[in-house]
Amino acid sequence: MQANTNNSAFTDQDFMAQAMHLAVQAADIGEVPVGALVVFDGQVIGQGFNQTISAHDPCAHAEIMALRQAAQAIGNYRLSGCDLYVTLEPCTMCVGAIIHARIKRLVYASTEPKAGAVVSQLQLFSLPHYNHIVQVESGIMADESSAMLSNFFKQRRLAHKANKDQKSAVASSSSVIDQSIDAAL
């Protein structure tokens, strides 16, 4: 386990565990379970979880919510010297926000094979034209994060199938009723 690079008694594992609790909050309201927090000098100054559906906001990813709260907390959109902990590899939008905020270090749990913009699909931090370099660490609580995401999507697929089956049963029973009415006439 990698210790946090600042003077905090907390470790990367401790902060990631807090981000995982935020991911659970997202799942509890039907959002994709991703949680994030911004840490400065061992103190959490911003936190967030996915809220795109509930907030009707395509930008309400966990990272963006945490960055917004941190920027408000310190009164500056530049978050120099801050670490960002997130339970899933950030997407293109979030990587851009991380760079613009001047986050010092990104620590994420699991990779995002479909849309990850750090290592999976794109490697945006390695592009030479950016004037800010973000240190990246990954894999802390990766198994737990992956399992939470897998379970969430499995449940979502089962609910979708049950809803589809229910609609099919209603349509079938409606057809039987229509046939009975036609026969009676």
PDB file of C-alpha atoms in Angstrom:
ATOM      1  CA  MET A   1       0.000   0.000   0.000  1.00  0.00           C
ATOM      2  CA  GLN A   2       1.347   3.374  -1.036  1.00  0.00           C
ATOM      3  CA  ALA A   3       1.329   5.981   1.720  1.00  0.00           C
ATOM      4  CA  ASN A   4      -0.041   9.408   0.951  1.00  0.00           C
ATOM      5  CA  THR A   5       2.733  11.809  -0.041  1.00  0.00           C
ATOM      6  CA  ASN A   6       1.624  14.626   2.261  1.00  0.00           C
ATOM      7  CA  ASN A   7       1.988  14.896   6.031  1.00  0.00           C
ATOM      8  CA  SER A   8      -1.331  13.194   6.742  1.00  0.00           C
ATOM      9  CA  ALA A   9      -1.728  10.192   8.993  1.00  0.00           C
ATOM     10  CA  PHE A  10      -4.188   8.856   6.433  1.00  0.00           C
ATOM     11  CA  THR A  11      -3.080   6.594   3.606  1.00  0.00           C
ATOM     12  CA  ASP A  12      -4.203   6.320   0.018  1.00  0.00           C
ATOM     13  CA  GLN A  13      -6.189   3.256   1.114  1.00  0.00           C
ATOM     14  CA  ASP A  14      -8.039   5.339   3.730  1.00  0.00           C
ATOM     15  CA  PHE A  15      -8.963   8.032   1.229  1.00  0.00           C
ATOM     16  CA  MET A  16      -9.993   5.480  -1.392  1.00  0.00           C
ATOM     17  CA  ALA A  17     -12.219   3.783   1.185  1.00  0.00           C
ATOM     18  CA  GLN A  18     -13.953   7.150   1.686  1.00  0.00           C
ATOM     19  CA  ALA A  19     -14.388   7.454  -2.085  1.00  0.00           C
ATOM     20  CA  MET A  20     -15.897   3.955  -2.121  1.00  0.00           C
ATOM     21  CA  HIS A  21     -18.481   5.069   0.459  1.00  0.00           C
ATOM     22  CA  LEU A  22     -19.390   7.933  -1.867  1.00  0.00           C
ATOM     23  CA  ALA A  23     -19.764   5.433  -4.725  1.00  0.00           C
ATOM     24  CA  VAL A  24     -22.260   3.503  -2.592  1.00  0.00           C
ATOM     25  CA  GLN A  25     -24.267   6.726  -2.184  1.00  0.00           C
ATOM     26  CA  ALA A  26     -24.394   7.037  -5.969  1.00  0.00           C
ATOM     27  CA  ALA A  27     -25.611   3.458  -6.343  1.00  0.00           C
ATOM     28  CA  ASP A  28     -28.247   4.027  -3.652  1.00  0.00           C
ATOM     29  CA  ILE A  29     -29.888   6.698  -5.825  1.00  0.00           C
ATOM     30  CA  GLY A  30     -29.595   4.702  -9.053  1.00  0.00           C
ATOM     31  CA  GLU A  31     -26.439   6.367 -10.362  1.00  0.00           C
ATOM     32  CA  VAL A  32     -23.368   4.551 -11.650  1.00  0.00           C
ATOM     33  CA  PRO A  33     -21.370   3.933  -8.459  1.00  0.00           C
ATOM     34  CA  VAL A  34     -18.390   6.243  -8.720  1.00  0.00           C
ATOM     35  CA  GLY A  35     -17.107   8.360  -5.854  1.00  0.00           C
ATOM     36  CA  ALA A  36     -14.340  10.956  -5.666  1.00  0.00           C
ATOM     37  CA  LEU A  37     -12.666  13.218  -3.178  1.00  0.00           C
ATOM     38  CA  VAL A  38     -10.086  15.987  -3.252  1.00  0.00           C
ATOM     39  CA  VAL A  39      -7.476  16.057  -0.519  1.00  0.00           C
ATOM     40  CA  PHE A  40      -5.192  18.949   0.372  1.00  0.00           C
ATOM     41  CA  ASP A  41      -2.581  18.606   3.092  1.00  0.00           C
ATOM     42  CA  GLY A  42      -4.285  15.528   4.505  1.00  0.00           C
ATOM     43  CA  GLN A  43      -7.741  17.102   4.646  1.00  0.00           C
ATOM     44  CA  VAL A  44     -10.711  16.316   2.428  1.00  0.00           C
ATOM     45  CA  ILE A  45     -11.776  19.616   0.857  1.00  0.00           C
ATOM     46  CA  GLY A  46     -14.155  18.286  -1.769  1.00  0.00           C
ATOM     47  CA  GLN A  47     -16.172  15.174  -2.387  1.00  0.00           C
ATOM     48  CA  GLY A  48     -18.720  13.949  -4.839  1.00  0.00           C
ATOM     49  CA  PHE A  49     -20.421  11.019  -6.460  1.00  0.00           C
ATOM     50  CA  ASN A  50     -22.063  10.524  -9.828  1.00  0.00           C
ATOM     51  CA  GLN A  51     -25.260  12.541 -10.156  1.00  0.00           C
ATOM     52  CA  THR A  52     -25.765  12.818 -13.906  1.00  0.00           C
ATOM     53  CA  ILE A  53     -29.210  11.206 -13.857  1.00  0.00           C
ATOM     54  CA  SER A  54     -30.592  12.774 -10.683  1.00  0.00           C
ATOM     55  CA  ALA A  55     -29.196  16.242 -11.426  1.00  0.00           C
ATOM     56  CA  HIS A  56     -30.067  16.069 -15.147  1.00  0.00           C
ATOM     57  CA  ASP A  57     -26.478  17.175 -15.751  1.00  0.00           C
ATOM     58  CA  PRO A  58     -24.163  15.355 -18.161  1.00  0.00           C
ATOM     59  CA  CYS A  59     -21.196  16.934 -16.392  1.00  0.00           C
ATOM     60  CA  ALA A  60     -22.138  15.763 -12.880  1.00  0.00           C
ATOM     61  CA  HIS A  61     -19.506  13.037 -12.731  1.00  0.00           C
ATOM     62  CA  ALA A  62     -18.035  12.247  -9.315  1.00  0.00           C
ATOM     63  CA  GLU A  63     -14.738  13.947 -10.172  1.00  0.00           C
ATOM     64  CA  ILE A  64     -16.411  17.140 -11.366  1.00  0.00           C
ATOM     65  CA  MET A  65     -18.589  17.325  -8.253  1.00  0.00           C
ATOM     66  CA  ALA A  66     -15.539  16.878  -5.995  1.00  0.00           C
ATOM     67  CA  LEU A  67     -13.474  19.432  -7.947  1.00  0.00           C
ATOM     68  CA  ARG A  68     -16.304  21.985  -7.792  1.00  0.00           C
ATOM     69  CA  GLN A  69     -16.693  21.561  -4.036  1.00  0.00           C
ATOM     70  CA  ALA A  70     -12.931  21.796  -3.462  1.00  0.00           C
ATOM     71  CA  ALA A  71     -12.633  24.940  -5.588  1.00  0.00           C
ATOM     72  CA  GLN A  72     -15.450  26.551  -3.604  1.00  0.00           C
ATOM     73  CA  ALA A  73     -13.817  25.499  -0.325  1.00  0.00           C
ATOM     74  CA  ILE A  74     -10.519  27.204  -1.109  1.00  0.00           C
ATOM     75  CA  GLY A  75     -11.936  30.016  -3.228  1.00  0.00           C
ATOM     76  CA  ASN A  76      -9.839  29.205  -6.286  1.00  0.00           C
ATOM     77  CA  TYR A  77     -10.364  27.094  -9.392  1.00  0.00           C
ATOM     78  CA  ARG A  78      -6.711  26.072  -9.247  1.00  0.00           C
ATOM     79  CA  LEU A  79      -6.282  23.128  -6.918  1.00  0.00           C
ATOM     80  CA  SER A  80      -2.489  23.031  -6.969  1.00  0.00           C
ATOM     81  CA  GLY A  81      -1.032  20.626  -4.468  1.00  0.00           C
ATOM     82  CA  CYS A  82      -4.250  18.599  -4.203  1.00  0.00           C
ATOM     83  CA  ASP A  83      -4.743  14.890  -4.724  1.00  0.00           C
ATOM     84  CA  LEU A  84      -7.878  13.472  -6.342  1.00  0.00           C
ATOM     85  CA  TYR A  85      -9.090  10.009  -5.348  1.00  0.00           C
ATOM     86  CA  VAL A  86     -11.661   8.358  -7.586  1.00  0.00           C
ATOM     87  CA  THR A  87     -13.034   4.842  -7.715  1.00  0.00           C
ATOM     88  CA  LEU A  88     -12.909   4.576 -11.521  1.00  0.00           C
ATOM     89  CA  GLU A  89     -10.476   5.711 -14.197  1.00  0.00           C
ATOM     90  CA  PRO A  90     -11.601   9.172 -15.357  1.00  0.00           C
ATOM     91  CA  CYS A  91     -13.172   9.871 -18.734  1.00  0.00           C
ATOM     92  CA  THR A  92     -12.034  12.470 -21.259  1.00  0.00           C
ATOM     93  CA  MET A  93     -14.099  15.276 -19.690  1.00  0.00           C
ATOM     94  CA  CYS A  94     -12.798  14.568 -16.213  1.00  0.00           C
ATOM     95  CA  VAL A  95      -9.172  14.322 -17.328  1.00  0.00           C
ATOM     96  CA  GLY A  96      -9.536  17.763 -18.889  1.00  0.00           C
ATOM     97  CA  ALA A  97     -10.969  19.161 -15.659  1.00  0.00           C
ATOM     98  CA  ILE A  98      -8.178  17.528 -13.633  1.00  0.00           C
ATOM     99  CA  ILE A  99      -5.549  19.174 -15.832  1.00  0.00           C
ATOM    100  CA  HIS A 100      -7.242  22.584 -15.753  1.00  0.00           C
ATOM    101  CA  ALA A 101      -7.605  22.394 -11.973  1.00  0.00           C
ATOM    102  CA  ARG A 102      -3.879  21.628 -11.701  1.00  0.00           C
ATOM    103  CA  ILE A 103      -4.429  18.527  -9.571  1.00  0.00           C
ATOM    104  CA  LYS A 104      -1.041  17.285  -8.368  1.00  0.00           C
ATOM    105  CA  ARG A 105      -1.873  13.599  -8.137  1.00  0.00           C
ATOM    106  CA  LEU A 106      -4.667  11.350  -9.358  1.00  0.00           C
ATOM    107  CA  VAL A 107      -5.259   8.075  -7.533  1.00  0.00           C
ATOM    108  CA  TYR A 108      -7.916   5.826  -9.042  1.00  0.00           C
ATOM    109  CA  ALA A 109      -9.082   2.332  -8.191  1.00  0.00           C
ATOM    110  CA  SER A 110     -10.167   0.408 -11.288  1.00  0.00           C
ATOM    111  CA  THR A 111      -9.701   0.964 -14.985  1.00  0.00           C
ATOM    112  CA  GLU A 112     -12.584   1.828 -17.313  1.00  0.00           C
ATOM    113  CA  PRO A 113     -12.014  -0.325 -20.409  1.00  0.00           C
ATOM    114  CA  LYS A 114     -14.706   1.351 -22.519  1.00  0.00           C
ATOM    115  CA  ALA A 115     -14.044   5.047 -21.921  1.00  0.00           C
ATOM    116  CA  GLY A 116     -11.018   5.451 -19.651  1.00  0.00           C
ATOM    117  CA  ALA A 117      -8.866   8.386 -20.701  1.00  0.00           C
ATOM    118  CA  VAL A 118      -5.812   7.734 -18.522  1.00  0.00           C
ATOM    119  CA  VAL A 119      -4.632   4.292 -19.702  1.00  0.00           C
ATOM    120  CA  SER A 120      -7.522   2.255 -21.119  1.00  0.00           C
ATOM    121  CA  GLN A 121      -8.683   3.963 -24.314  1.00  0.00           C
ATOM    122  CA  LEU A 122      -6.744   7.214 -24.315  1.00  0.00           C
ATOM    123  CA  GLN A 123      -3.607   8.333 -22.501  1.00  0.00           C
ATOM    124  CA  LEU A 124      -4.466  12.017 -22.292  1.00  0.00           C
ATOM    125  CA  PHE A 125      -2.027  12.840 -19.495  1.00  0.00           C
ATOM    126  CA  SER A 126       0.860  11.800 -21.742  1.00  0.00           C
ATOM    127  CA  LEU A 127       0.081  14.289 -24.507  1.00  0.00           C
ATOM    128  CA  PRO A 128       2.994  16.708 -24.855  1.00  0.00           C
ATOM    129  CA  HIS A 129       1.038  19.926 -25.365  1.00  0.00           C
ATOM    130  CA  TYR A 130      -0.338  20.153 -21.809  1.00  0.00           C
ATOM    131  CA  ASN A 131       1.459  22.582 -19.530  1.00  0.00           C
ATOM    132  CA  HIS A 132       0.677  20.582 -16.388  1.00  0.00           C
ATOM    133  CA  ILE A 133       1.797  17.093 -15.431  1.00  0.00           C
ATOM    134  CA  VAL A 134      -0.394  14.983 -13.156  1.00  0.00           C
ATOM    135  CA  GLN A 135       1.134  12.128 -11.185  1.00  0.00           C
ATOM    136  CA  VAL A 136      -1.015   9.012 -11.558  1.00  0.00           C
ATOM    137  CA  GLU A 137      -1.394   5.974  -9.331  1.00  0.00           C
ATOM    138  CA  SER A 138      -3.922   3.221  -9.784  1.00  0.00           C
ATOM    139  CA  GLY A 139      -5.096  -0.105  -8.449  1.00  0.00           C
ATOM    140  CA  ILE A 140      -5.889   0.811  -4.846  1.00  0.00           C
ATOM    141  CA  MET A 141      -9.108  -1.068  -3.991  1.00  0.00           C
ATOM    142  CA  ALA A 142      -9.467  -1.969  -7.666  1.00  0.00           C
ATOM    143  CA  ASP A 143     -11.124  -5.318  -6.938  1.00  0.00           C
ATOM    144  CA  GLU A 144     -13.706  -3.717  -4.651  1.00  0.00           C
ATOM    145  CA  SER A 145     -14.474  -0.976  -7.159  1.00  0.00           C
ATOM    146  CA  SER A 146     -14.759  -3.416 -10.071  1.00  0.00           C
ATOM    147  CA  ALA A 147     -17.041  -5.688  -8.059  1.00  0.00           C
ATOM    148  CA  MET A 148     -19.294  -2.779  -7.082  1.00  0.00           C
ATOM    149  CA  LEU A 149     -19.586  -1.655 -10.705  1.00  0.00           C
ATOM    150  CA  SER A 150     -20.172  -5.195 -11.990  1.00  0.00           C
ATOM    151  CA  ASN A 151     -22.888  -5.818  -9.408  1.00  0.00           C
ATOM    152  CA  PHE A 152     -24.550  -2.491 -10.186  1.00  0.00           C
ATOM    153  CA  PHE A 153     -24.742  -3.195 -13.914  1.00  0.00           C
ATOM    154  CA  LYS A 154     -25.811  -6.813 -13.326  1.00  0.00           C
ATOM    155  CA  GLN A 155     -28.711  -5.567 -11.176  1.00  0.00           C
ATOM    156  CA  ARG A 156     -29.579  -2.940 -13.767  1.00  0.00           C
ATOM    157  CA  ARG A 157     -29.677  -5.578 -16.534  1.00  0.00           C
ATOM    158  CA  LEU A 158     -31.859  -7.867 -14.385  1.00  0.00           C
ATOM    159  CA  ALA A 159     -34.266  -5.003 -13.621  1.00  0.00           C
ATOM    160  CA  HIS A 160     -34.411  -4.092 -17.322  1.00  0.00           C
ATOM    161  CA  LYS A 161     -35.131  -7.718 -18.243  1.00  0.00           C
ATOM    162  CA  ALA A 162     -37.832  -7.996 -15.554  1.00  0.00           C
ATOM    163  CA  ASN A 163     -39.440  -4.788 -16.816  1.00  0.00           C
ATOM    164  CA  LYS A 164     -39.306  -6.061 -20.393  1.00  0.00           C
ATOM    165  CA  ASP A 165     -40.783  -9.439 -19.342  1.00  0.00           C
ATOM    166  CA  GLN A 166     -43.554  -7.681 -17.420  1.00  0.00           C
ATOM    167  CA  LYS A 167     -44.454  -5.541 -20.439  1.00  0.00           C
ATOM    168  CA  SER A 168     -44.470  -8.655 -22.601  1.00  0.00           C
ATOM    169  CA  ALA A 169     -46.775 -10.453 -20.145  1.00  0.00           C
ATOM    170  CA  VAL A 170     -49.158  -7.484 -20.077  1.00  0.00           C
ATOM    171  CA  ALA A 171     -49.196  -7.359 -23.873  1.00  0.00           C
ATOM    172  CA  SER A 172     -49.834 -11.104 -24.060  1.00  0.00           C
ATOM    173  CA  SER A 173     -52.669 -10.952 -21.539  1.00  0.00           C
ATOM    174  CA  SER A 174     -54.126  -7.983 -23.385  1.00  0.00           C
ATOM    175  CA  SER A 175     -54.080 -10.031 -26.584  1.00  0.00           C
ATOM    176  CA  VAL A 176     -55.932 -12.900 -24.855  1.00  0.00           C
ATOM    177  CA  ILE A 177     -58.578 -10.447 -23.599  1.00  0.00           C
ATOM    178  CA  ASP A 178     -58.948  -8.970 -27.099  1.00  0.00           C
ATOM    179  CA  GLN A 179     -59.418 -12.481 -28.532  1.00  0.00           C
ATOM    180  CA  SER A 180     -62.053 -13.284 -25.881  1.00  0.00           C
ATOM    181  CA  ILE A 181     -63.934 -10.088 -26.666  1.00  0.00           C
ATOM    182  CA  ASP A 182     -63.757 -10.774 -30.404  1.00  0.00           C
ATOM    183  CA  ALA A 183     -65.057 -14.328 -29.812  1.00  0.00           C
ATOM    184  CA  ALA A 184     -67.922 -13.039 -27.679  1.00  0.00           C
ATOM    185  CA  LEU A 185     -68.987 -10.592 -30.342  1.00  0.00           C
TER     186      LEU A 185
END
